[in-house]
Structure formats: structure tokens, C-alpha cells
PDB file of C-alpha atoms in Angstrom:
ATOM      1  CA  UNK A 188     -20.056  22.119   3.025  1.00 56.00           C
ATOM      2  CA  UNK A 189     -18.999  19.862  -0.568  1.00 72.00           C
ATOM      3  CA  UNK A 190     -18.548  16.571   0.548  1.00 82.00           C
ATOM      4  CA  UNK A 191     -14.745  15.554   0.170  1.00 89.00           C
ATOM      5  CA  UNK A 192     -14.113  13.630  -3.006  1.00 93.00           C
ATOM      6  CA  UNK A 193     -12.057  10.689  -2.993  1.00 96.00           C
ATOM      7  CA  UNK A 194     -10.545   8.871  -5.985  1.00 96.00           C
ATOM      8  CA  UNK A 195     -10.484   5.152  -5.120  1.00 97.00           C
ATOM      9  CA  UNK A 196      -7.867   2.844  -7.063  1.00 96.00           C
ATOM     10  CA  UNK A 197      -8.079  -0.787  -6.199  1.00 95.00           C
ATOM     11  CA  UNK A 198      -8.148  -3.886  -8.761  1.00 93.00           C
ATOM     12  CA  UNK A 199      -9.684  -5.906  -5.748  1.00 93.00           C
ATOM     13  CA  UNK A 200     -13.349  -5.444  -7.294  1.00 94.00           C
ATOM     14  CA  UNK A 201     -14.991  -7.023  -3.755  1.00 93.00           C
ATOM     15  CA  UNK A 202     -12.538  -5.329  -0.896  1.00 93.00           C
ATOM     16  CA  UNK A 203     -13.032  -2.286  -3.056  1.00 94.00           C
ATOM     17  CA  UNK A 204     -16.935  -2.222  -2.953  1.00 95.00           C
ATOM     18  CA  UNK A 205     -16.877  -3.156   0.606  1.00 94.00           C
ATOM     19  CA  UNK A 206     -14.271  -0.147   1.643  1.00 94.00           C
ATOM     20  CA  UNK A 207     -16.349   2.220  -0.792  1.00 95.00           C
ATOM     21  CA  UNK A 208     -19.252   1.797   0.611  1.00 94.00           C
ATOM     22  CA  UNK A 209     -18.153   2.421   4.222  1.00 93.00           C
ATOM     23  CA  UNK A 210     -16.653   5.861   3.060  1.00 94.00           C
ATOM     24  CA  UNK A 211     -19.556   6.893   1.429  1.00 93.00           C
ATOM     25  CA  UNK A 212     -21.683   6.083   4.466  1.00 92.00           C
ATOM     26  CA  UNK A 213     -19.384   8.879   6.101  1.00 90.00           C
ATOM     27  CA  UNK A 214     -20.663  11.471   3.494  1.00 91.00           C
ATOM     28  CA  UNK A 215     -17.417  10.999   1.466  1.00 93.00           C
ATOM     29  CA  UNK A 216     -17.869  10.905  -2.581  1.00 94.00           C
ATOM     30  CA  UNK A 217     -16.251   8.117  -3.767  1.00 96.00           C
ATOM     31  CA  UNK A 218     -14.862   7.620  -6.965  1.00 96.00           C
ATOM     32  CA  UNK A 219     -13.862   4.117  -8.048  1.00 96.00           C
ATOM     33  CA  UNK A 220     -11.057   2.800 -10.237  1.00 95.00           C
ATOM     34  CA  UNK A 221      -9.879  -0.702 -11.051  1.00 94.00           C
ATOM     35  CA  UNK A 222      -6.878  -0.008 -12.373  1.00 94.00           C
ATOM     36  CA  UNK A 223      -3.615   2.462 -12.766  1.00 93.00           C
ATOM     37  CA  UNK A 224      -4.660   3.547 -16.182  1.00 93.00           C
ATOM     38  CA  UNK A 225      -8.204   4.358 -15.315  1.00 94.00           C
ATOM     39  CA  UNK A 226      -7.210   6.434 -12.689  1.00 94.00           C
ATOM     40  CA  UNK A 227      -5.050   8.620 -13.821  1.00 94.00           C
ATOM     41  CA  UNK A 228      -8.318   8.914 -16.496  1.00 93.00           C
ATOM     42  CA  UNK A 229     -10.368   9.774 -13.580  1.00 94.00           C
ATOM     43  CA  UNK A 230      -8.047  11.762 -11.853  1.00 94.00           C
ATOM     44  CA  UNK A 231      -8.463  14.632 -14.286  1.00 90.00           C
ATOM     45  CA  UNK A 232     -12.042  14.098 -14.647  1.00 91.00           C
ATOM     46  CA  UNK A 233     -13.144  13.987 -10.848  1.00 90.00           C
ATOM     47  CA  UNK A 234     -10.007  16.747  -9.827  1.00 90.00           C
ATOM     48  CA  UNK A 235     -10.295  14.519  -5.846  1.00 93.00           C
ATOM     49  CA  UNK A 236      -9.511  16.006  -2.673  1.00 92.00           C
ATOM     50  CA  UNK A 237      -7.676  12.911  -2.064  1.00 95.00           C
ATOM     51  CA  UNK A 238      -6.551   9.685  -3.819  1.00 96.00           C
ATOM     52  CA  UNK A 239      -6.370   6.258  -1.965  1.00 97.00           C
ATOM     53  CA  UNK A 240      -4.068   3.852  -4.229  1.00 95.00           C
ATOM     54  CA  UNK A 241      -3.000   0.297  -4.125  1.00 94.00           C
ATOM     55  CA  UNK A 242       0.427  -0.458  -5.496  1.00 93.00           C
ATOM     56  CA  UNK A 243      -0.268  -3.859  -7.412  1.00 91.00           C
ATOM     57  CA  UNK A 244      -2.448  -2.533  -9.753  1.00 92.00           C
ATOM     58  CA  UNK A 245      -2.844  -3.621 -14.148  1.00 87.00           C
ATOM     59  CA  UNK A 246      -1.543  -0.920 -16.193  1.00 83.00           C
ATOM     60  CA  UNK A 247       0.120   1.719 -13.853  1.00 88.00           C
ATOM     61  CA  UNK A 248       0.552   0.805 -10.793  1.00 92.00           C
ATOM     62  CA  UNK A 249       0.131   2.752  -7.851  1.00 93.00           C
ATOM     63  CA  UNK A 250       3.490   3.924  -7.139  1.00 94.00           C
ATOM     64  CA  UNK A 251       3.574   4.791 -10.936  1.00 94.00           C
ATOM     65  CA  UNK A 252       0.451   6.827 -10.856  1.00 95.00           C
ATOM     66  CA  UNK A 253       1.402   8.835  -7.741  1.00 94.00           C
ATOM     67  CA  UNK A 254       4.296  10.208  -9.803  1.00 92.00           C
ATOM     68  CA  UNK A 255       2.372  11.215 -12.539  1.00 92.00           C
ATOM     69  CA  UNK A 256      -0.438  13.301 -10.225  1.00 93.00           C
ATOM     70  CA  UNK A 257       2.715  14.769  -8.542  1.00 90.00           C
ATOM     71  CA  UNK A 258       4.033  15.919 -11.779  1.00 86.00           C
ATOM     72  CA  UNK A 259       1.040  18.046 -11.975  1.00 83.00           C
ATOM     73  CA  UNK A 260      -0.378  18.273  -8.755  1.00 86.00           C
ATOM     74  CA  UNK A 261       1.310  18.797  -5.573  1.00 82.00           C
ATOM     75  CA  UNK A 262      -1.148  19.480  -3.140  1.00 84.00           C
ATOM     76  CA  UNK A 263      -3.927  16.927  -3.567  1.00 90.00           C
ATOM     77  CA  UNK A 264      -3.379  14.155  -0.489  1.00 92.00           C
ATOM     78  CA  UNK A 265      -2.227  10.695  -1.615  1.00 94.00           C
ATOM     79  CA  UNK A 266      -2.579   7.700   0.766  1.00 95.00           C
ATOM     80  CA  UNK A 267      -1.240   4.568  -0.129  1.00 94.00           C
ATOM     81  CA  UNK A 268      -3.048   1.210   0.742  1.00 93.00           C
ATOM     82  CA  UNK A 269      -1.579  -1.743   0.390  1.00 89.00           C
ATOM     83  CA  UNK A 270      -0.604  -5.680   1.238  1.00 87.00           C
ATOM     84  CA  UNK A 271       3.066  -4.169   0.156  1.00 86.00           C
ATOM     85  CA  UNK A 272       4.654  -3.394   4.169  1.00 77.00           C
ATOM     86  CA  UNK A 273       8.079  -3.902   3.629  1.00 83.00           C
ATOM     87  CA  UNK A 274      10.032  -0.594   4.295  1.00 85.00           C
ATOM     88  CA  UNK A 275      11.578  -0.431   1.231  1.00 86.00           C
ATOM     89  CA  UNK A 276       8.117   0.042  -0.061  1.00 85.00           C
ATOM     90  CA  UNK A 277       7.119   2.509   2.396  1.00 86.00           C
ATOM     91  CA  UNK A 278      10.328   4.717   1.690  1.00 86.00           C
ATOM     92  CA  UNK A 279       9.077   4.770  -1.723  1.00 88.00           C
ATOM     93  CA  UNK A 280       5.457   5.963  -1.271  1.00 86.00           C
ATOM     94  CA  UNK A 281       7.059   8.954   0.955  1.00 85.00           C
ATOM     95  CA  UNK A 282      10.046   9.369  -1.722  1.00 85.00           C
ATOM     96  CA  UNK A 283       6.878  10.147  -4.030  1.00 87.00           C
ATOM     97  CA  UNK A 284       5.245  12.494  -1.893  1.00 85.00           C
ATOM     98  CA  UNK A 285       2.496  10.074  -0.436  1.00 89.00           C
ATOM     99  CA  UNK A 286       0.741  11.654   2.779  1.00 88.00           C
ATOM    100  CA  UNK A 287       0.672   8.649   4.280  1.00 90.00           C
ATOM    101  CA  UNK A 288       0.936   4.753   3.893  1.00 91.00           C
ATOM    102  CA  UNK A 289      -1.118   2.334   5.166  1.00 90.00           C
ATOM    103  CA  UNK A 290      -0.628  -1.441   5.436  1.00 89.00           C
ATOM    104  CA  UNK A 291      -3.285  -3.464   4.699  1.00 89.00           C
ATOM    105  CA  UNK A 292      -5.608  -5.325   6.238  1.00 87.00           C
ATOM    106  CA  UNK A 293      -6.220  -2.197   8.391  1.00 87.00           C
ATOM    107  CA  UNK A 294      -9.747  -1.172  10.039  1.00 87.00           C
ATOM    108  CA  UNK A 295     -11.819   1.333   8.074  1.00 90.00           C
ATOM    109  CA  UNK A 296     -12.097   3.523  11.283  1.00 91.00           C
ATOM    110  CA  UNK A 297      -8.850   3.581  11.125  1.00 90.00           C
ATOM    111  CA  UNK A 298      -8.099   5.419   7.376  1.00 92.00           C
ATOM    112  CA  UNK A 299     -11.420   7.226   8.639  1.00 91.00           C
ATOM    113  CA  UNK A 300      -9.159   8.778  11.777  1.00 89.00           C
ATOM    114  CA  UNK A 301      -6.087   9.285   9.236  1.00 88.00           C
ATOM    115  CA  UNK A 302      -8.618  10.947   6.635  1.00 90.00           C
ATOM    116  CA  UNK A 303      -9.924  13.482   9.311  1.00 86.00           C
ATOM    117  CA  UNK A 304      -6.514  14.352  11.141  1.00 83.00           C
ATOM    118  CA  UNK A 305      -5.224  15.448   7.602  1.00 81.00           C
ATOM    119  CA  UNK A 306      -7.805  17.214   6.688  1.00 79.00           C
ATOM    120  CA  UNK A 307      -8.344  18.991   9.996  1.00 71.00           C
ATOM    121  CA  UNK A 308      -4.621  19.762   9.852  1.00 62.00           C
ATOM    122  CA  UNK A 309      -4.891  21.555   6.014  1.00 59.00           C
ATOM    123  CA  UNK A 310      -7.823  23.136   7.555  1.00 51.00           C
ATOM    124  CA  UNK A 311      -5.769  24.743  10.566  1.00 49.00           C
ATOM    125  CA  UNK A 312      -2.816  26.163   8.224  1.00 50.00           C
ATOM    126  CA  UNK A 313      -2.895  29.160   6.664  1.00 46.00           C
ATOM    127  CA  UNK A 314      -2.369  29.295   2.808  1.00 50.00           C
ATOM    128  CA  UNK A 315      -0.147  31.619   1.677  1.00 61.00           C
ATOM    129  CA  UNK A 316       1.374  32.196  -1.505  1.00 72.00           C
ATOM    130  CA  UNK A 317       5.044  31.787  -2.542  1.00 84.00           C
ATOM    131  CA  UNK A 318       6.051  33.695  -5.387  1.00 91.00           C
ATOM    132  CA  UNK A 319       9.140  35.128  -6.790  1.00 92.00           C
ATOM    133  CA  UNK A 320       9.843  38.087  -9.560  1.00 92.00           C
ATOM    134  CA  UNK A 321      13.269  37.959 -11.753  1.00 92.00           C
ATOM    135  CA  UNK A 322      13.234  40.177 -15.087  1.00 90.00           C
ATOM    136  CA  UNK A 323      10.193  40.686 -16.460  1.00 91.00           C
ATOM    137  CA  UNK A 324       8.871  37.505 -14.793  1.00 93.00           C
ATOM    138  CA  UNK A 325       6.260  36.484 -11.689  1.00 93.00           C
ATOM    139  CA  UNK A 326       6.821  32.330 -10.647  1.00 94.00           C
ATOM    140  CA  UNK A 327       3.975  31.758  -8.405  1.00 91.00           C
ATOM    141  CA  UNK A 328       5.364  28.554  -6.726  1.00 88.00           C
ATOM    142  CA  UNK A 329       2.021  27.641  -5.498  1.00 80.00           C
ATOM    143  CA  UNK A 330       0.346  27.284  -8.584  1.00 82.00           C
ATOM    144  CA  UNK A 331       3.075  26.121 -10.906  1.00 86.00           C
ATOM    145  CA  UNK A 332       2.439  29.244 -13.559  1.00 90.00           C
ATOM    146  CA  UNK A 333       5.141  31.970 -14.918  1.00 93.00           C
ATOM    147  CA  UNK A 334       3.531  35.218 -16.061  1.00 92.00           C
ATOM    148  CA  UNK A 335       6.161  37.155 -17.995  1.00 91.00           C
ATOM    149  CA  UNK A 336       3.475  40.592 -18.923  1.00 87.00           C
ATOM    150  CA  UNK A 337       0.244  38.975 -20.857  1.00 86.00           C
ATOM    151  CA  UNK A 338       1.887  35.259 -21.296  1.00 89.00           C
ATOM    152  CA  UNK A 339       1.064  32.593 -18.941  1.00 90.00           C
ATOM    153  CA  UNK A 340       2.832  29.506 -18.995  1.00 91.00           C
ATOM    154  CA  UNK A 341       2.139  26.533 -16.582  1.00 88.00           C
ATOM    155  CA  UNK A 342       5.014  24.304 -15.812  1.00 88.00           C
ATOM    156  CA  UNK A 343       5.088  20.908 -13.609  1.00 84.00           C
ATOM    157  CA  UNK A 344       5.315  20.319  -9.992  1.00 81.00           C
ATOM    158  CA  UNK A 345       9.019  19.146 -10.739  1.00 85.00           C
ATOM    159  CA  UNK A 346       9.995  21.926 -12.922  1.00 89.00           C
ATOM    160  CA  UNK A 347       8.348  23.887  -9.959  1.00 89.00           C
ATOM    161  CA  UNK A 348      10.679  22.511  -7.514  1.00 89.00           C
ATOM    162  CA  UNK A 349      14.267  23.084  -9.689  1.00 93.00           C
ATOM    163  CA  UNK A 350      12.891  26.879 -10.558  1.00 95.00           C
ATOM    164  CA  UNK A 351      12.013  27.851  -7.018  1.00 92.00           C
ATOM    165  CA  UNK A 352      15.581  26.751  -5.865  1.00 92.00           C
ATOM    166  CA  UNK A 353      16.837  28.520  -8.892  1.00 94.00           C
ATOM    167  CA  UNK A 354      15.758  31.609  -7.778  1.00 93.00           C
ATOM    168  CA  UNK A 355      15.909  31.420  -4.428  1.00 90.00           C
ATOM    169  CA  UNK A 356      19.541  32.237  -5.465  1.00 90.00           C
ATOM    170  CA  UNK A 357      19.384  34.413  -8.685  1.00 91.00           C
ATOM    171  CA  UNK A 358      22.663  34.781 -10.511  1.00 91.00           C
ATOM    172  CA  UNK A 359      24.582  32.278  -8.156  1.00 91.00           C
ATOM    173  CA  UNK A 360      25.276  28.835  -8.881  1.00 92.00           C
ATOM    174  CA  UNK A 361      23.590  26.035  -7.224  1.00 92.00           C
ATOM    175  CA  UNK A 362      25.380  22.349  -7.438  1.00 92.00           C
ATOM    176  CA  UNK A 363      23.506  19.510  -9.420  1.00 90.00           C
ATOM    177  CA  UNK A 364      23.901  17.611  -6.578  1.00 89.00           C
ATOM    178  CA  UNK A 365      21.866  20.288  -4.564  1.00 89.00           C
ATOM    179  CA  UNK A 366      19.005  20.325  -7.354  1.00 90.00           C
ATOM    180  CA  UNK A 367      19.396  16.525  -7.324  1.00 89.00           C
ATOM    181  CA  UNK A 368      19.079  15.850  -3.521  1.00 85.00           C
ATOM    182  CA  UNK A 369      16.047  17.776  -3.376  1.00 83.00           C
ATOM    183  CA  UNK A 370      14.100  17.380  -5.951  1.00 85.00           C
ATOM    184  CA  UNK A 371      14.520  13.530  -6.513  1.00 83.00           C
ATOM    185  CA  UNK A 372      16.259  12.477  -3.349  1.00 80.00           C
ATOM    186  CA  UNK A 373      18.765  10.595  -5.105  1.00 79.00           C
ATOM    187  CA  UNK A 374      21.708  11.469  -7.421  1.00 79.00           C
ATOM    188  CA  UNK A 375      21.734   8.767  -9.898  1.00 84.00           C
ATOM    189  CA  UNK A 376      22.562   8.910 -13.110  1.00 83.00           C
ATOM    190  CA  UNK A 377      19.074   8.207 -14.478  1.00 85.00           C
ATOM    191  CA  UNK A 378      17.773  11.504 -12.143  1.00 85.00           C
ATOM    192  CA  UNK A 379      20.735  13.572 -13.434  1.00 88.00           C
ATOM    193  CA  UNK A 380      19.553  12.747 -17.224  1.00 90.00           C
ATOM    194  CA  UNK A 381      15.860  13.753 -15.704  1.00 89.00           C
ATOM    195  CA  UNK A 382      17.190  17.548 -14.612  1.00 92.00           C
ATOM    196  CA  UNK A 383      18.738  17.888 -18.189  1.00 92.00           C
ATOM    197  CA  UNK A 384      15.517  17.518 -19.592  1.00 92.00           C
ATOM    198  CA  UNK A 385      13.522  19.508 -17.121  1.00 92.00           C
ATOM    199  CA  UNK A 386      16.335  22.387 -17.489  1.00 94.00           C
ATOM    200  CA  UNK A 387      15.652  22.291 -21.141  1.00 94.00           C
ATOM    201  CA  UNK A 388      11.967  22.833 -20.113  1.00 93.00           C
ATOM    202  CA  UNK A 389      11.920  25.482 -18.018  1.00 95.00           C
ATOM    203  CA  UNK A 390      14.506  27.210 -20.292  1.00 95.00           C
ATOM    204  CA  UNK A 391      11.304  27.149 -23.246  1.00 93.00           C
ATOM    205  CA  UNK A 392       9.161  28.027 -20.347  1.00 93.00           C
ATOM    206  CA  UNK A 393      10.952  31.373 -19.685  1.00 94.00           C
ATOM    207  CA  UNK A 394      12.256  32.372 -23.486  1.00 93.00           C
ATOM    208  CA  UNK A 395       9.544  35.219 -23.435  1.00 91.00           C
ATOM    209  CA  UNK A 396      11.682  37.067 -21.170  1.00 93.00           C
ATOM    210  CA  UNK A 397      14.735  38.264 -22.430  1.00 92.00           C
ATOM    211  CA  UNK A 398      16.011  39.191 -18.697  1.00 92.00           C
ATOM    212  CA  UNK A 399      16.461  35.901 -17.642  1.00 94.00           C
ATOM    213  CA  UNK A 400      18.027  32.856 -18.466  1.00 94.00           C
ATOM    214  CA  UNK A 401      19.262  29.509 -17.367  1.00 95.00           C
ATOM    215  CA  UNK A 402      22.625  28.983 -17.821  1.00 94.00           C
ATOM    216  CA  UNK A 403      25.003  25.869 -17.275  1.00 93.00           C
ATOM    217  CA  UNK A 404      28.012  25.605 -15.495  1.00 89.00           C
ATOM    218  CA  UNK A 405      30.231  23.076 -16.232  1.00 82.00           C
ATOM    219  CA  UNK A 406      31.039  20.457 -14.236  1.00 75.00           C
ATOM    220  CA  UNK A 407      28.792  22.697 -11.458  1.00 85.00           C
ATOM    221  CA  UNK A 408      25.054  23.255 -12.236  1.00 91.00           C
ATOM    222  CA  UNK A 409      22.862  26.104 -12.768  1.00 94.00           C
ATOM    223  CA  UNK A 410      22.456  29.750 -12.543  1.00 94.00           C
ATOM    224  CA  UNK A 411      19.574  31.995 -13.506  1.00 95.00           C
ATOM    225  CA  UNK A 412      20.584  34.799 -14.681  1.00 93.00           C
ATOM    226  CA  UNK A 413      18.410  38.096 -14.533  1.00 91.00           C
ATOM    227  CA  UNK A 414      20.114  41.037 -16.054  1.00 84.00           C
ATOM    228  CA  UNK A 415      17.829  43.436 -14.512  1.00 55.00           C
ATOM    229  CA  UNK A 416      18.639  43.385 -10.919  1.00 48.00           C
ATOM    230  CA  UNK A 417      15.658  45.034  -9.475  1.00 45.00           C
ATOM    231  CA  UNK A 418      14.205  41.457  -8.908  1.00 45.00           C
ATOM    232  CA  UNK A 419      12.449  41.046  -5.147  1.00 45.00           C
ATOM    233  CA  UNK A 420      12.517  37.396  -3.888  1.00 48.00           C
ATOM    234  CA  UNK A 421       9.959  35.427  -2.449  1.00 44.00           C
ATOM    235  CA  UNK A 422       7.099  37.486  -2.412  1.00 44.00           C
ATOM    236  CA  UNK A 423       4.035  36.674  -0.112  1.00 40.00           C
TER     237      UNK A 423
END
């Protein structure tokens, strides 16, 4: 069995060594990085089976950096460690789709448990594929990619998210509020100008099928709108 590879983001050069040393003494591969920027850097380079992150970080920091894997990424594991406890901090880890959140100082047995109950628990589950055909088009929700007959296009994990409640419901409506609550969690303004521009995305990512279509409601939200109606949902 591949050893699991970890991508290690700490600007505490000493704790960092000391922590990356234990882990690779339990057959982990450990990749280091000693700052937000670098990370992300390695992040594409190393493609981890998890990444450990502090949140006071130069350049990104962590909380920033877990946003950016998610946009891309939403199955690699993301554990936050940090001298940050409050629970306002917490909420925020979670909000970003952390796996889990751990305060420091903590016991390296400890994130060694945490490391092998997730694992084990991926292990147990069965993967199965979520798709969905509209028009001309296949969305495989578990890979982020839209095949409309020989194009491929590959979209991000947020996109993801607003198109697979899109067509859950194909030519009905659903609320902004509904897209809002959960996809960001929150309904500010700053999130509603965020699904504007990720509408306008997925509306480029679809134009080479002429079946379907985003449209706006006003006032409402969404619709997508498949004029052929032999569409099946949520294929498996």
C-alpha cells in the first residue's frame, strides 16, 4: 500500500520539524510548507491525501488556502491546526469544509488517532458516483466535469454545488436564498454578488448545448431549462 501523503503548512519552522518528523516515523509522506502561498504551490504539485494547515500563516493564510483547494477539490481531507480555539474560529474552518479542527498544543498521538479514524471511515464507504443528464449534457457531480458529446469541460467545486441543485430540479425555480444557504451558508450581499458570477460561469460552461440553459428569474433565482425532456436525474 502508497503511503498516505500529507501536505504540511506551518510557518513555525521548529514545531513543524518536530511534528513532521513524528508523522513520517508512522510511514506517512510528509510534505512541508512554511507558508500559505507555498502551499497552495505544493498542493498541485504533491496532489496530498490530506492537508494539515495553520491559520496564522505569511501570504495566505490557512483559512484562505482551504477555500482555494475547495474551489477545486472537494474530497481531499483538510485538518486545521492551530493556537486559534475560539469558536468563532472553529465555525469557520467547518463553514470551509475542514474535516476537522484541532486546537493546539495537542499530542501527536492524538492527530495520529484523528488521521486513522478518517481514513478508516473513507475506507468503509462505498464510492459511488452522482451524475445527472439534461439535453445533450452528462454533470458528473463527483468529478466536477460536463460532457456535452466530445466536449469536456471541468468546472469548480462551487459551481459544482449551484449546478447539482440546479438540476436536481430541472425547469423549476429554486430561490437565491436556497442556492445561497447551501452553498455559502450565509446570504450576504457579498455571497449573493459571488452566485452572479458563478451563474455567469456555469452558463459559458454549458453554451455547447443548445438544450439547456440557465435562466434568471427576477426577484426569484434560477431555473435550468432543458427543452428536451427526456432528461433522467441523478444517475448512479
Amino acid at each position: 500500500m502508497k503511503p498516505l501523503k500529507i501536505l504540511f503548512a506551518d510557518d513555525d519552522l521548529k514545531y513543524s520539524m518536530l511534528l513532521k518528523r513524528f508523522l513520517e516515523k508512522e510511514g506517512y509522506e510528509v510534505t512541508y510548507a512554511g507558508n500559505g502561498t507555498i502551499a497552495l504551490e505544493q498542493f498541485l504539485l504533491v496532489k496530498p491525501d490530506l492537508v494539515l494547515l495553520d491559520i496564522n500563516m505569511p501570504g495566505s493564510n490557512g483559512f484562505e488556502v482551504a477555500e482555494r483547494i475547495r474551489e477545486t477539490d472537494k474530497h481531499v481531507l483538510i485538518f486545521f491546526l492551530s493556537d486559534r480555539s475560539d469558536k468563532a474560529d472553529r465555525l469557520q474552518g467547518f463553514q470551509l469544509r475542514a474535516n476537522d479542527y484541532l486546537a493546539k498544543p495537542f499530542y501527536p498521538e492524538e492527530l495520529i488517532a484523528r488521521i486513522r479514524e478518517r481514513f478508516a471511515s473513507q475506507l468503509s464507504d462505498t464510492v459511488e458516483e452522482e451524475t445527472y443528464c439534461f439535453g445533450q449534457s452528462v454533470f458528473n457531480y463527483s468529478t466536477n466535469e460536463i460532457r456535452t458529446g466530445n466536449n469536456k469541460v471541468l468546472i469548480t467545486s462551487r459551481q459544482a454545488d449551484i449546478l447539482r441543485l440546479l438540476a436536481r430540479h430541472p425547469n423549476l425555480a429554486v430561490e437565491r436564498d436556497a442556492l445561497l444557504a447551501t452553498v455559502w451558508g450565509t446570504s450576504s450581499y457579498a455571497n449573493s454578488l459571488a452566485l452572479n458570477v458563478q451563474i455567469t460561469y456555469l452558463r459559458k460552461a454549458l453554451r455547447n448545448d443548445p438544450a439547456v440553459q440557465i435562466e434568471s428569474l427576477m426577484k426569484k433565482g434560477y431555473v435550468l431549462k432543458v427543452s428536451d425532456s427526456s432528461f433522467i436525474n441523478n444517475l448512479k
